[in-house]
Coordinates of C-alpha atoms and ligand atoms in Angstrom, one line a residue:
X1 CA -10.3 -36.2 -47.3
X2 CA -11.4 -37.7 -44.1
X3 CA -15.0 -37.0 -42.1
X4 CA -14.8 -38.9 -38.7
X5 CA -18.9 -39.5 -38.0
X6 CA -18.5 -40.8 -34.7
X7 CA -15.1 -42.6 -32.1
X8 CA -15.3 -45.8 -34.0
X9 CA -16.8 -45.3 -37.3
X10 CA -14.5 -43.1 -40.1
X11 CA -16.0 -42.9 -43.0
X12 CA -12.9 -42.1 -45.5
X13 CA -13.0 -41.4 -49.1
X14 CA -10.9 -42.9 -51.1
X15 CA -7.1 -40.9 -51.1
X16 CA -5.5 -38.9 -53.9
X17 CA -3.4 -40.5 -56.5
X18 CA 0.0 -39.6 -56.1
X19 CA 1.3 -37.3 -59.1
X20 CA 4.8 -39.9 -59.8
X21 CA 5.2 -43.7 -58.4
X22 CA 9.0 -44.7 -58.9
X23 CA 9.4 -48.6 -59.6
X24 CA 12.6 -49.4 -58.4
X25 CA 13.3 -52.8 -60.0
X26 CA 11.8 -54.1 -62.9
X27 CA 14.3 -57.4 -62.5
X28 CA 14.0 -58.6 -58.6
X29 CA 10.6 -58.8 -57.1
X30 CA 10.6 -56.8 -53.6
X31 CA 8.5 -55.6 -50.6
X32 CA 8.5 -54.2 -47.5
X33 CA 11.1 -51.3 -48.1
X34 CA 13.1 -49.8 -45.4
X35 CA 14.2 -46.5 -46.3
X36 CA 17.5 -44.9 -45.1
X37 CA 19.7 -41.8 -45.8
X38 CA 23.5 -42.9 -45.5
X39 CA 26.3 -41.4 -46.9
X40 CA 24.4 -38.7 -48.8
X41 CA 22.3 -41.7 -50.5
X42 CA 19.3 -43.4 -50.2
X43 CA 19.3 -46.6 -49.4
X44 CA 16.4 -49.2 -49.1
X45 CA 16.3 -52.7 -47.6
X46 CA 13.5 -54.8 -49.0
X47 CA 12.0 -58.1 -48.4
X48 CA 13.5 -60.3 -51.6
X49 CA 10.1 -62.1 -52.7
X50 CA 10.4 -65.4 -55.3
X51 CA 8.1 -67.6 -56.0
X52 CA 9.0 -71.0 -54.0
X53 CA 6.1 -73.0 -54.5
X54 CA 4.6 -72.8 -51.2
X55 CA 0.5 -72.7 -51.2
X56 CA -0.9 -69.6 -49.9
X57 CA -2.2 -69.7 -46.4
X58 CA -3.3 -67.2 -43.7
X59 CA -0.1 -67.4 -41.9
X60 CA 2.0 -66.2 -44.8
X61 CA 3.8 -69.4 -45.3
X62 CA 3.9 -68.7 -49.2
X63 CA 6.2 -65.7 -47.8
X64 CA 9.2 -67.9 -48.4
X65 CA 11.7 -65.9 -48.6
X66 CA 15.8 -67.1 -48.4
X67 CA 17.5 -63.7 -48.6
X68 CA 18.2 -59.6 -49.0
X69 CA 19.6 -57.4 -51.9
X70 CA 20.4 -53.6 -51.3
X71 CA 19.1 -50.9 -53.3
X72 CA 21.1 -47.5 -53.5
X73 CA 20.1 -44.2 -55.3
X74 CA 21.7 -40.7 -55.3
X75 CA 18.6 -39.4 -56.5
X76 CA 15.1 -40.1 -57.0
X77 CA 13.8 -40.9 -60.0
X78 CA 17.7 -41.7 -60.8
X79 CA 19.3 -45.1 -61.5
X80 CA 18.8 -47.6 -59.0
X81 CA 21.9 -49.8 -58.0
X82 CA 21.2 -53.3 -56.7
X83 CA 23.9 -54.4 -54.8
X84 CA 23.7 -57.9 -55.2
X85 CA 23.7 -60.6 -52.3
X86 CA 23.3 -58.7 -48.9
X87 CA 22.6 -62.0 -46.9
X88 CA 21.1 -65.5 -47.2
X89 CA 19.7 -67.7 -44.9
X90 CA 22.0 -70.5 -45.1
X91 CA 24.9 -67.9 -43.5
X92 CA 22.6 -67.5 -40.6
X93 CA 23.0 -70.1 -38.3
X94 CA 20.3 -70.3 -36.4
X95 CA 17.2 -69.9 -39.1
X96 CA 15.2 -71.8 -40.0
X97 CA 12.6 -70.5 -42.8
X98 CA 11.2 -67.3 -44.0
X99 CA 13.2 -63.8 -43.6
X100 CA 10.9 -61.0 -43.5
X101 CA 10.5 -57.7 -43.7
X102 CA 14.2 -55.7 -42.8
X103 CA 15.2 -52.6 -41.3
X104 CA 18.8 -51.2 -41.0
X105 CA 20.7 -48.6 -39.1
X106 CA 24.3 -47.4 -38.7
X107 CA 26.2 -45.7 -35.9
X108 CA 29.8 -44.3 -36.2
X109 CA 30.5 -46.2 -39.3
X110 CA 28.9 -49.5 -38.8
X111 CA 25.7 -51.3 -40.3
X112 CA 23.3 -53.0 -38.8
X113 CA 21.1 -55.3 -40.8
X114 CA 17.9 -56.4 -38.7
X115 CA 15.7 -59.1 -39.9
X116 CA 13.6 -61.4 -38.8
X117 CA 13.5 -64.9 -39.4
X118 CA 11.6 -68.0 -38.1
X119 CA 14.0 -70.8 -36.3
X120 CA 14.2 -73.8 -36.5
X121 CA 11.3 -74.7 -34.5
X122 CA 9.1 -72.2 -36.5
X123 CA 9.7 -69.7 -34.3
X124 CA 10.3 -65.8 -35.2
X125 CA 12.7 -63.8 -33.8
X126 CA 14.9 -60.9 -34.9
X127 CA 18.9 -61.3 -35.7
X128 CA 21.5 -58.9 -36.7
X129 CA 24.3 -58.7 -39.1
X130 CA 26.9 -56.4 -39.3
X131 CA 29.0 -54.4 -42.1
X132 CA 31.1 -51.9 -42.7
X133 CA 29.2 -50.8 -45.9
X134 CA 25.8 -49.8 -45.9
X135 CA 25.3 -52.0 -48.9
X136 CA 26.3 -55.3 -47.7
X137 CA 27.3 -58.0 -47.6
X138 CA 26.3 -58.3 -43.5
X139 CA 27.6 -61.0 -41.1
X140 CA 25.2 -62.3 -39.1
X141 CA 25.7 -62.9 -35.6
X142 CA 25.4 -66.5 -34.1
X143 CA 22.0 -65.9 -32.4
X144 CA 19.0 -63.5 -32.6
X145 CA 18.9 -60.6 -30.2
X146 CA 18.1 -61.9 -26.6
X147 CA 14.8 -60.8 -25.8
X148 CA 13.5 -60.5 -29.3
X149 CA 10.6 -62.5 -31.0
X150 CA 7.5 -62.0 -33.8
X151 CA 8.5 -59.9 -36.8
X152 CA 9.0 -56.6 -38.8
X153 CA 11.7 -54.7 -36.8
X154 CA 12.2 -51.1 -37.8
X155 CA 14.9 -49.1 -35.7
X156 CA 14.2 -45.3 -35.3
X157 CA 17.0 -43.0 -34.3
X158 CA 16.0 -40.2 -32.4
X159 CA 17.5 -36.4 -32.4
X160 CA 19.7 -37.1 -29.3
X161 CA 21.3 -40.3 -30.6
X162 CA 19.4 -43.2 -28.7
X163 CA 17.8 -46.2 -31.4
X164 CA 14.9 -47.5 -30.7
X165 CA 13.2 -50.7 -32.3
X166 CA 9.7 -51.6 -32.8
X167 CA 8.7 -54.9 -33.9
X168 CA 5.7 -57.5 -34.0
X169 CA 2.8 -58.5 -36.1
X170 CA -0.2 -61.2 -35.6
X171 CA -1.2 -63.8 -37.7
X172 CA 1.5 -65.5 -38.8
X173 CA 3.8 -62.7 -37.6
X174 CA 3.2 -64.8 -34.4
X175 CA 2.8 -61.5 -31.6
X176 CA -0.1 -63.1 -30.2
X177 CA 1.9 -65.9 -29.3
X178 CA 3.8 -63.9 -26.8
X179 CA 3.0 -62.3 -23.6
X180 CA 5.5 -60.4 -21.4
X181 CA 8.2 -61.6 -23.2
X182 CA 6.9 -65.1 -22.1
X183 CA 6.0 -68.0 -25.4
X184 CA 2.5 -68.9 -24.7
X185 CA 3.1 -71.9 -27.2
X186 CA -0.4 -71.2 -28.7
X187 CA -2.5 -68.2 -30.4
X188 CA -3.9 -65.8 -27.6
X189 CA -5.9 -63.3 -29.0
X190 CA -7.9 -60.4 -27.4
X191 CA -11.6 -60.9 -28.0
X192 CA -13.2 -57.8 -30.0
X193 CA -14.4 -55.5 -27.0
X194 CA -10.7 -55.7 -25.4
X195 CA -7.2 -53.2 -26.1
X196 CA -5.4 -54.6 -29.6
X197 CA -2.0 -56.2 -29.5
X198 CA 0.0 -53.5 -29.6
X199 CA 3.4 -53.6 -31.2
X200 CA 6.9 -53.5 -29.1
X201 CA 9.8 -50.9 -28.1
X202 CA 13.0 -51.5 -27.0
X203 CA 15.7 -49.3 -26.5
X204 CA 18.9 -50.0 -28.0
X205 CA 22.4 -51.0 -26.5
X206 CA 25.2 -48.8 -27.2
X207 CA 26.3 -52.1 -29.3
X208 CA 23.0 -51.9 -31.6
X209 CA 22.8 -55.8 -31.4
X210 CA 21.0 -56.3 -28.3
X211 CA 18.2 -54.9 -25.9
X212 CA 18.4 -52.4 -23.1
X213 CA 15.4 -53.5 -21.7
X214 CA 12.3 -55.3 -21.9
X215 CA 9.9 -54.5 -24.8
X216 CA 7.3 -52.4 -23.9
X217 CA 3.3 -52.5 -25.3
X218 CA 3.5 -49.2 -27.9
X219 CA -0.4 -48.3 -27.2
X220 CA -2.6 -46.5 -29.8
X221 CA -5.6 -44.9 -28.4
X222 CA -8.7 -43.2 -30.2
X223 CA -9.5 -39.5 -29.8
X224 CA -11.2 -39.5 -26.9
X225 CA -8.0 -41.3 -25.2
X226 CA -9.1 -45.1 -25.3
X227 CA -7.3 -48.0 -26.7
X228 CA -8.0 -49.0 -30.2
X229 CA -9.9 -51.9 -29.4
X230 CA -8.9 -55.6 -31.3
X231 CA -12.2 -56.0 -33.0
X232 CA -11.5 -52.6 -34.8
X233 CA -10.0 -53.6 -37.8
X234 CA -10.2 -51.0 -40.2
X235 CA -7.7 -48.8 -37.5
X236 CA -5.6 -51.5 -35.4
X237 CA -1.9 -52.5 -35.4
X238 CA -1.2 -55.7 -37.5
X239 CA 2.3 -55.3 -38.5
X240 CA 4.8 -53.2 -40.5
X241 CA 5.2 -50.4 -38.0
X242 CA 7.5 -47.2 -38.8
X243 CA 8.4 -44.6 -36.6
X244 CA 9.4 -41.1 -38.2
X245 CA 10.0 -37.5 -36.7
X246 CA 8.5 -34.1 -37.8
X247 CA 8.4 -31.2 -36.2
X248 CA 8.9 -32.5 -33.1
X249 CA 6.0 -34.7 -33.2
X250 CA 6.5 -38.8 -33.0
X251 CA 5.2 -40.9 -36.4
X252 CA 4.3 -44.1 -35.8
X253 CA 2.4 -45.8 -39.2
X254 CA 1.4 -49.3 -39.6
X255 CA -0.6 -51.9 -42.3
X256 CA -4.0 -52.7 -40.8
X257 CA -3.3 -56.2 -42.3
X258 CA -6.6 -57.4 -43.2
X259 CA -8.0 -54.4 -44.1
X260 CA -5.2 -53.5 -46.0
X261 CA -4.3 -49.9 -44.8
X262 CA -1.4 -48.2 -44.0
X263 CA -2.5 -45.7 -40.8
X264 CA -0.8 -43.3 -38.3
X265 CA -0.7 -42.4 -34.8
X266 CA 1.3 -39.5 -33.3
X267 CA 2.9 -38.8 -29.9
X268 CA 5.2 -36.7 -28.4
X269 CA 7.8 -38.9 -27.0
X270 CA 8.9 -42.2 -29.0
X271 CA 7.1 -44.7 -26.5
X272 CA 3.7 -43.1 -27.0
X273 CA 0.8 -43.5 -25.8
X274 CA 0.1 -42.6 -29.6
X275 CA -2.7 -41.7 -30.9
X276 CA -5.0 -42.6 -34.4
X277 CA -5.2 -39.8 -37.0
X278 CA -6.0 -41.6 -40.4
X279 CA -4.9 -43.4 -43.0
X280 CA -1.6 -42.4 -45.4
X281 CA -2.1 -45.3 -47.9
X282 CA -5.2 -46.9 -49.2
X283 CA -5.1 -50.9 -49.9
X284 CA -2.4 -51.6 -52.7
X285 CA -2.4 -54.4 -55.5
X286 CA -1.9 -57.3 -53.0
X287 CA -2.9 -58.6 -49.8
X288 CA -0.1 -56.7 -47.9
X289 CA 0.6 -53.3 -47.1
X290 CA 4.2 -52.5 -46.1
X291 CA 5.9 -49.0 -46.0
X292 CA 9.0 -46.7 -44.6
X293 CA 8.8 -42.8 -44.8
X294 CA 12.3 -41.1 -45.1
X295 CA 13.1 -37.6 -45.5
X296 CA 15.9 -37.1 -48.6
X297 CA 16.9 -34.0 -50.6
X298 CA 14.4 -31.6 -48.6
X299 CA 10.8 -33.8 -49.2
X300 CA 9.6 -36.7 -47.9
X301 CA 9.5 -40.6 -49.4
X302 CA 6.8 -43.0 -49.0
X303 CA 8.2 -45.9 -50.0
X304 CA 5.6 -48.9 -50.2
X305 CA 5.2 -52.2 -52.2
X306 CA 2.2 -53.9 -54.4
X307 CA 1.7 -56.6 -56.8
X308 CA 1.1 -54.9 -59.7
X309 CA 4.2 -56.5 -61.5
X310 CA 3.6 -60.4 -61.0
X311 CA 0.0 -59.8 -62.4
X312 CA -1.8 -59.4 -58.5
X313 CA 0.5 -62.4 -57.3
X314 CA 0.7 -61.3 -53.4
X315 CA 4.0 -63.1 -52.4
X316 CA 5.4 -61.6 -55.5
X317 CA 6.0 -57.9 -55.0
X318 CA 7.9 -54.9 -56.0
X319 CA 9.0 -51.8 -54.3
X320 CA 7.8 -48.5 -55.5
X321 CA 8.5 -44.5 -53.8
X322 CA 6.3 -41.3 -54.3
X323 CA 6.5 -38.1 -52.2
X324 CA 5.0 -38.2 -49.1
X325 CA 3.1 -34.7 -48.1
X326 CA 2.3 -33.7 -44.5
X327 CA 0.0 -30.8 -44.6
X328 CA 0.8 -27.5 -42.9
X329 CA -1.8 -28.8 -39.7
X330 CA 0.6 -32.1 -39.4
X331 CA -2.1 -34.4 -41.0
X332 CA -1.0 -36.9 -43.9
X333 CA -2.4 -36.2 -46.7
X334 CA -4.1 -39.6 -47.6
X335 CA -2.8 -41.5 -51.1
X336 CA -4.4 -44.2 -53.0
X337 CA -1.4 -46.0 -55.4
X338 CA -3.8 -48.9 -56.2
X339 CA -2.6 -50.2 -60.2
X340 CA -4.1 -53.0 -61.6
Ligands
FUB401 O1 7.0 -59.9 -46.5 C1 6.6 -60.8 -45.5 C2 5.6 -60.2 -44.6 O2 4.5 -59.7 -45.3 C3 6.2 -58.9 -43.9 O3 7.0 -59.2 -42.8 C4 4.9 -58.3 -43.5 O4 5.0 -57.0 -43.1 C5 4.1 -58.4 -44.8 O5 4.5 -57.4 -45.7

């Protein structure tokens, strides 16, 4: 599906349609699905998009969103089960506006909501709430996890039991606002011949609500070993990263943002260097492009998100799920789920 002409130049066609899309909600609109196995079922942890009146703007401001619903399924293509209210801002105490895009994770019993949310001096950081069900409803803690800032968390457990989290996203997912952990106060970006802002790592404490060290820079490089470079647009981090395992070999995917992509990166250790192999998901219905890829009842999920319900309104979205296929050579096979 893919002819790479030269390092920086791929020249893709367009990806295969997947066979089935599942909709999972035809009531709430949705995006940026997490996708979990717990207790035997699949459970996903959308973004909870409504329309709040706020204009459209480059930083995602119209991205208003006030809380989270669970979705549950014992089988695909199966009733989905909403679970109702999993959390709302006004229990968190220390947002301010805007919860994004949510990951969860459980260990020995207990969930861990992770979302981020801006405070109340616009600010994005991550914060945690806690069940005993991994349907809700969470308790958030007082404060965000020390340490944490920008957006889109997604914690990866690895085979021998240590989470990890990566996070960020520019724009008006604020990363380039932050250097070494230090606010800058102000945009910073790389100009187009230097690296890309990479997303973050941190391991995990043992209490899943804080950080056992400073984020690290998750680099991507090119074939030949470089760093994707910021001006390349069509294969650089934006936000929305996900880290899977298969095989033995280290998945890290992410949107391209404005080119709308969804592209991977492998490596053989979960802090990379990783590095670019192509694109899973072509643009969808909608400015952004947000996934998760889970493994459930022997195949493997793409879950992803697109507009095609409002009409092409891009704050209103709606989760969808088709299977994901990685060829026998480890490759993606590339899927275009564009509906109009
Ligand atoms: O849903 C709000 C933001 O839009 C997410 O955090 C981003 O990944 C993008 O999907």
């Amino acid at each position: 599906d893919e002819v790479a002409t030269n390092d920086s130049i791929v020249a893709d066609t367009i990806g295969r349609t997947p066979d089935v899309v599942y909709t999972l909600s035809s009531k709430l609109y949705t995006a940026d699905p997490s996708a979990h196995v717990f207790e035997g079922k699949l459970y996903v942890y959308p973004s909870h998009d409504f329309e709040s009146g706020i204009p459209e703007d480059d930083l995602g401001s119209h991205f208003n969103m006030e809380d989270y619903h669970v979705f549950s399924m014992d089988s695909v293509g199966g009733e989905v089960t909403d679970h109702g209210l999993a959390l709302h801002i006004d229990d968190v105490p220390w947002a301010g506006r805007q919860m994004w895009a949510p990951d969860a994770a459980e260990k020995e019993g207990e969930y861990f909501l992770y979302f981020p949310v801006k405070d109340k001096k616009d600010i994005f950081h991550i914060g945690v709430a806690k069940s005993d069900s991994p349907a809700g409803p969470f308790k958030a803690l007082d404060l965000p996890i020390e340490g944490s800032y920008s957006m889109d968390p997604a914690v990866f457990e690895d085979t021998d039991g240590r989470y990890y989290m990566y996070f960020g996203g520019i724009w008006g997912g604020q990363l380039q606002q932050w250097k070494d952990g230090k606010y800058l106060g102000e945009d910073q970006y790389p100009t187009d011949d230097e690296p890309a802002i990479a997303p973050k790592i941190a391991l995990m404490n043992d209490d899943m609500v804080s950080f056992a060290e400073e984020p690290k820079d998750v680099l991507v490089l090119d074939k030949n070993g470089d760093p994707i470079k910021a001006g390349d647009n069509a294969r650089r981090f934006f936000e929305a990263a996900w880290v899977h395992r298969y095989n033995d070999t280290y998945y890290l995917s992410y949107s391209t943002g404005d080119t709308h992509n969804i592209a991977y990166a492998i490596a053989d250790n979960p802090y990379g260097p990783f590095t670019y192999q192509g694109v899973i998901l072509d643009p969808v219905l909608g400015w952004t492009n947000h996934h998760s890829i889970v493994e459930y009842q022997g195949k493997w999920w793409l879950f992803f998100h697109d507009s095609s319900m409002s009409g092409g309104k891009t704050h209103l979205r709606s989760v969808k799920m088709t299977e994901l296929i990685h060829n026998p050579d480890g490759t993606i096979l590339r899927m275009n789920a564009f509906v109009e």
